[in-house]
Amino acid sequence: MKNLLLHPSAAKQLQAVLAHPGGSVLLHGQAGIGKYTASLAIAKELNCRCRGEGSCPSCKLAAAGAHPDIITLSPDEKGKIGIEAIQGLQRQLALAKYRQFNHRAVIIRGAELMTLPAQNALLKTLEEPPPGTLMILTSDNKSRLLPTVISRCRVIYIPPIEAVKLQEWLIKTHALDQNKAGTIAALAGASVGLASTYITDSKALDRRIKLEESATSLLTAALHERLIIAADMANQKLPVHIELASLLVTKAKIRIRQQPSQESAADLEAVESFIKRLRANVQPRAALEALAVELSC
């Protein structure tokens, strides 16, 4: 796990899991922080026979996503993990491991997306996994899991990564120059996953830069310019207004901390009203135009 970018406290706890890999573990934290990547690294290291060099058959199978004793369960096309999927997993776990000396790892990705029947069906397995099996749950939102699920797991919080640490990691692992690494680290926030996407997908990076500029302009430009930005965003094919809402909240809160005023507070209130309209299924164009009008500048 030496090449993973993790907060030191999380890395220490994950090393403890590797030292004593029985039972069930819940990794939780914001999306894109590296929970799934860490889970795969644990599963790979548990079965490694080459001291992390990646040359043994087990490591090669894991790298190819084809290791028979590393099982990943993800949400379906509707964004849910139903009871049928859990029952199928349990039938699979009732079978013998591919190799008796392997340590089987089960990764349930997006565990908070399990339905309530699915969570209840999983309780016994979490409490008493089959011998030589480690259950790993990852979650972006732990509060959506039943308390009975959480209580059966070792709970490990994966904290955000400081931008400067992410920048250093990008320079070291991806050979980026300091300016580009700094730009990507700032745009990705604490998300290693987003940073990796921006490195490999220039269109995604350009889109994010434009979105950042639009968010800043909405909070600083005159009304007619804000209305133009709102119309432009409403006409885009991708639902950028969802990402915009998150960006605006962050920027509005930063402004309040840096420049406390009635105008800053009013802007945050306008952004929160924008989010409420989106959640109430108001048409994005109408919600964006209302936001443009309600902002104080």
Coordinates of C-alpha atoms in Angstrom, one line a residue:
M1 CA 0.0 0.0 0.0
K2 CA 3.1 2.2 -0.1
N3 CA 2.0 3.9 -3.4
L4 CA -1.4 4.9 -2.1
L5 CA -2.1 8.5 -1.2
L6 CA -3.8 8.3 2.2
H7 CA -4.0 10.4 5.4
P8 CA -1.4 9.0 7.8
S9 CA -4.1 8.1 10.4
A10 CA -6.1 6.1 7.8
A11 CA -2.9 4.4 6.5
K12 CA -2.0 3.3 10.1
Q13 CA -5.5 1.8 10.6
L14 CA -5.4 0.0 7.3
Q15 CA -2.1 -1.5 8.1
A16 CA -3.7 -2.8 11.3
V17 CA -6.4 -4.5 9.1
L18 CA -3.6 -6.2 7.1
A19 CA -2.0 -7.4 10.3
H20 CA -5.3 -8.8 11.6
P21 CA -7.6 -9.3 8.5
G22 CA -10.5 -11.1 10.0
G23 CA -14.1 -9.9 10.3
S24 CA -15.6 -6.9 8.6
V25 CA -14.4 -3.3 7.9
L26 CA -16.2 -0.2 6.9
L27 CA -14.2 2.5 5.1
H28 CA -16.1 5.8 4.9
G29 CA -15.4 9.3 3.7
Q30 CA -16.2 11.6 0.8
A31 CA -16.5 10.4 -2.8
G32 CA -13.3 10.0 -4.7
I33 CA -11.1 9.9 -1.6
G34 CA -9.6 6.5 -2.4
K35 CA -11.7 4.1 -0.4
Y36 CA -12.2 1.6 -3.2
T37 CA -8.6 1.8 -4.3
A38 CA -7.5 1.2 -0.7
S39 CA -9.8 -1.8 -0.5
L40 CA -8.3 -3.4 -3.6
A41 CA -4.8 -2.7 -2.3
I42 CA -5.7 -4.5 1.0
A43 CA -7.2 -7.5 -1.0
K44 CA -4.1 -7.6 -3.2
E45 CA -1.6 -7.4 -0.4
L46 CA -3.4 -10.1 1.6
N47 CA -2.6 -12.6 -1.2
C48 CA 0.7 -11.3 -2.4
R49 CA 3.6 -13.7 -2.6
C50 CA 6.2 -11.3 -4.0
R51 CA 6.5 -8.7 -1.3
G52 CA 4.6 -6.1 -3.3
E53 CA 6.7 -6.3 -6.5
G54 CA 3.6 -7.3 -8.5
S55 CA 5.3 -10.3 -10.1
C56 CA 3.5 -13.2 -8.5
P57 CA 0.5 -14.9 -10.1
S58 CA -1.8 -13.5 -7.4
C59 CA -0.7 -9.9 -7.9
K60 CA -1.1 -10.3 -11.7
L61 CA -4.6 -11.7 -11.4
A62 CA -5.5 -8.9 -9.0
A63 CA -4.1 -6.2 -11.3
A64 CA -6.2 -7.7 -14.1
G65 CA -9.3 -7.7 -12.0
A66 CA -9.5 -11.5 -12.4
H67 CA -8.5 -12.8 -9.0
P68 CA -11.0 -15.5 -8.0
D69 CA -10.8 -14.8 -4.3
I70 CA -11.3 -11.0 -4.6
I71 CA -15.0 -10.4 -5.0
T72 CA -16.4 -7.0 -5.7
L73 CA -20.1 -6.2 -5.4
S74 CA -21.2 -2.8 -6.9
P75 CA -24.6 -1.0 -7.3
D76 CA -26.7 -2.0 -10.3
E77 CA -27.7 0.3 -13.2
K78 CA -30.4 1.8 -10.9
G79 CA -27.8 2.7 -8.3
K80 CA -29.0 0.0 -5.8
I81 CA -27.7 -3.2 -4.2
G82 CA -30.7 -5.4 -3.7
I83 CA -31.3 -8.4 -1.5
E84 CA -30.9 -10.8 -4.5
A85 CA -27.3 -9.5 -5.0
I86 CA -26.5 -10.2 -1.3
Q87 CA -28.1 -13.6 -1.5
G88 CA -26.0 -14.4 -4.6
L89 CA -22.9 -13.2 -2.7
Q90 CA -23.7 -15.5 0.2
R91 CA -24.1 -18.5 -2.1
Q92 CA -20.7 -17.7 -3.5
L93 CA -19.1 -17.4 -0.1
A94 CA -20.5 -20.8 0.8
L95 CA -18.2 -22.4 -1.8
A96 CA -14.6 -23.2 -1.1
K97 CA -11.9 -20.6 -1.9
Y98 CA -10.1 -20.9 -5.2
R99 CA -6.9 -21.7 -3.3
Q100 CA -7.1 -22.8 0.3
F101 CA -4.1 -20.7 1.4
N102 CA -5.7 -17.5 -0.2
H103 CA -7.3 -14.9 2.0
R104 CA -10.7 -14.1 0.4
A105 CA -11.7 -10.5 0.3
V106 CA -15.2 -9.2 -0.4
I107 CA -15.6 -5.5 -1.3
I108 CA -19.1 -4.0 -1.3
R109 CA -18.7 -0.7 -3.1
G110 CA -21.2 2.0 -2.2
A111 CA -22.6 0.0 0.7
E112 CA -25.0 2.8 1.6
L113 CA -26.8 2.0 -1.6
M114 CA -27.9 -1.4 -0.3
T115 CA -31.6 -1.6 0.2
L116 CA -32.9 -2.1 3.8
P117 CA -33.7 -5.8 3.1
A118 CA -30.2 -6.2 1.6
Q119 CA -28.6 -4.7 4.7
N120 CA -30.6 -6.9 7.0
A121 CA -29.7 -9.9 5.0
L122 CA -26.0 -9.2 5.2
L123 CA -25.9 -8.9 9.0
K124 CA -25.0 -12.5 9.8
T125 CA -22.3 -12.5 7.2
L126 CA -20.8 -9.3 8.6
E127 CA -20.8 -10.7 12.1
E128 CA -19.3 -14.1 11.2
P129 CA -17.6 -14.1 7.7
P130 CA -16.5 -17.5 6.5
P131 CA -13.0 -18.5 7.7
G132 CA -10.2 -16.7 5.9
T133 CA -12.6 -14.1 4.5
L134 CA -12.4 -10.3 5.0
M135 CA -15.5 -8.2 4.3
I136 CA -14.8 -4.6 3.3
L137 CA -17.6 -2.1 2.9
T138 CA -17.0 1.3 1.4
S139 CA -19.4 4.2 1.8
D140 CA -19.7 7.9 0.8
N141 CA -22.5 8.4 3.3
K142 CA -22.3 6.2 6.5
S143 CA -25.5 7.7 7.9
R144 CA -27.5 5.8 5.3
L145 CA -26.3 2.4 6.7
L146 CA -28.3 0.7 9.5
P147 CA -26.7 1.0 12.9
T148 CA -26.7 -2.8 13.1
V149 CA -24.5 -2.9 10.0
I150 CA -22.1 -0.3 11.3
S151 CA -21.8 -2.0 14.7
R152 CA -20.6 -5.2 13.1
C153 CA -17.7 -3.5 11.4
R154 CA -14.4 -1.9 12.3
V155 CA -15.1 1.6 11.2
I156 CA -12.3 3.6 9.5
Y157 CA -12.7 7.1 8.4
I158 CA -10.7 8.1 5.4
P159 CA -10.0 11.9 5.8
P160 CA -9.5 14.4 3.0
I161 CA -6.1 14.9 1.6
E162 CA -4.5 18.4 1.8
A163 CA -4.2 20.0 -1.6
V164 CA -0.4 20.4 -1.2
K165 CA 0.0 16.7 -0.5
L166 CA -2.1 15.8 -3.5
Q167 CA 0.0 18.2 -5.6
E168 CA 3.2 16.5 -4.4
W169 CA 1.8 13.1 -5.1
L170 CA 0.8 14.1 -8.7
I171 CA 4.3 15.4 -9.3
K172 CA 5.9 12.2 -8.0
T173 CA 3.6 9.6 -9.5
H174 CA 2.6 11.3 -12.8
A175 CA 5.6 13.4 -13.5
L176 CA 3.5 16.6 -13.8
D177 CA 5.1 20.0 -13.6
Q178 CA 4.4 22.0 -10.5
N179 CA 1.9 24.4 -12.0
K180 CA -0.3 21.7 -13.7
A181 CA -0.2 19.5 -10.6
G182 CA -1.2 22.5 -8.5
T183 CA -4.1 23.3 -10.8
I184 CA -5.4 19.7 -10.8
A185 CA -5.0 19.4 -7.0
A186 CA -7.0 22.6 -6.4
L187 CA -9.8 21.6 -8.9
A188 CA -10.0 18.0 -7.5
G189 CA -10.3 19.1 -3.9
A190 CA -9.3 16.0 -1.8
S191 CA -10.4 13.5 -4.5
V192 CA -7.6 11.4 -5.8
G193 CA -10.1 9.8 -8.2
L194 CA -11.0 13.1 -9.7
A195 CA -7.3 14.1 -10.0
S196 CA -6.6 10.9 -11.9
T197 CA -9.5 11.6 -14.2
Y198 CA -8.3 15.1 -15.0
I199 CA -4.8 13.7 -15.8
T200 CA -6.2 11.2 -18.4
D201 CA -9.2 13.2 -19.7
S202 CA -8.3 16.7 -20.9
K203 CA -12.0 17.3 -21.8
A204 CA -13.0 16.6 -18.2
L205 CA -10.3 19.0 -17.0
D206 CA -11.3 21.7 -19.4
R207 CA -15.0 21.3 -18.4
R208 CA -14.1 21.6 -14.7
I209 CA -12.0 24.7 -15.3
K210 CA -14.9 26.3 -17.1
L211 CA -17.3 25.3 -14.4
E212 CA -15.0 26.9 -11.8
E213 CA -14.9 30.1 -13.8
S214 CA -18.7 30.1 -14.1
A215 CA -19.2 29.7 -10.4
T216 CA -16.8 32.5 -9.6
S217 CA -18.5 34.8 -12.2
L218 CA -22.0 34.0 -10.8
L219 CA -20.8 35.3 -7.4
T220 CA -19.1 38.4 -8.7
A221 CA -20.5 39.5 -12.1
A222 CA -23.3 41.9 -12.8
L223 CA -26.9 40.7 -13.3
H224 CA -27.0 40.6 -17.1
E225 CA -23.7 38.5 -17.1
R226 CA -25.1 36.1 -14.5
L227 CA -28.2 35.6 -16.7
I228 CA -26.1 34.8 -19.7
I229 CA -24.1 32.3 -17.6
A230 CA -27.3 30.7 -16.4
A231 CA -28.7 30.4 -19.9
D232 CA -25.4 28.9 -21.1
M233 CA -25.3 26.3 -18.4
A234 CA -29.0 25.4 -18.9
N235 CA -28.3 24.6 -22.5
Q236 CA -25.5 22.2 -21.8
K237 CA -26.2 18.5 -22.3
L238 CA -24.5 17.4 -19.1
P239 CA -26.2 18.2 -15.7
V240 CA -23.5 20.7 -14.7
H241 CA -25.9 22.5 -12.4
I242 CA -25.4 19.7 -9.8
E243 CA -21.7 20.2 -9.7
L244 CA -22.2 24.0 -9.8
A245 CA -24.3 23.8 -6.6
S246 CA -21.5 22.1 -4.7
L247 CA -18.9 24.6 -6.0
L248 CA -21.1 27.6 -5.1
V249 CA -21.7 26.4 -1.6
T250 CA -17.9 26.0 -1.0
K251 CA -17.1 29.4 -2.5
A252 CA -20.0 31.2 -0.7
K253 CA -18.8 29.7 2.7
I254 CA -15.2 30.8 2.0
R255 CA -16.4 34.3 1.2
I256 CA -18.3 34.5 4.5
R257 CA -15.2 33.4 6.4
Q258 CA -13.0 35.9 4.6
Q259 CA -15.4 38.8 4.3
P260 CA -18.3 38.5 6.7
S261 CA -21.2 40.7 5.5
Q262 CA -24.9 40.7 4.9
E263 CA -24.2 40.3 1.1
S264 CA -22.1 37.2 1.7
A265 CA -24.7 35.7 3.9
A266 CA -27.4 36.6 1.3
D267 CA -25.4 34.9 -1.4
L268 CA -25.1 31.6 0.6
E269 CA -28.9 31.8 1.2
A270 CA -29.5 32.2 -2.5
V271 CA -27.3 29.2 -3.2
E272 CA -29.1 27.1 -0.6
S273 CA -32.4 28.1 -2.3
F274 CA -31.0 27.0 -5.6
I275 CA -30.2 23.6 -4.2
K276 CA -33.7 23.2 -2.7
R277 CA -35.2 24.0 -6.1
L278 CA -33.1 21.4 -7.7
R279 CA -34.1 18.8 -5.1
A280 CA -37.7 19.8 -5.7
N281 CA -37.3 18.9 -9.4
V282 CA -37.6 22.5 -10.6
Q283 CA -36.4 22.8 -14.2
P284 CA -32.6 23.6 -14.2
R285 CA -33.1 26.7 -16.4
A286 CA -35.7 28.2 -14.0
A287 CA -33.5 27.3 -11.0
L288 CA -30.4 28.9 -12.6
E289 CA -32.2 32.0 -13.6
A290 CA -33.7 32.4 -10.1
L291 CA -30.2 32.0 -8.7
A292 CA -28.8 34.7 -11.0
V293 CA -31.5 37.1 -9.9
E294 CA -31.2 36.4 -6.2
L295 CA -27.4 36.7 -5.8
S296 CA -26.6 40.0 -4.2
C297 CA -23.9 41.5 -6.5

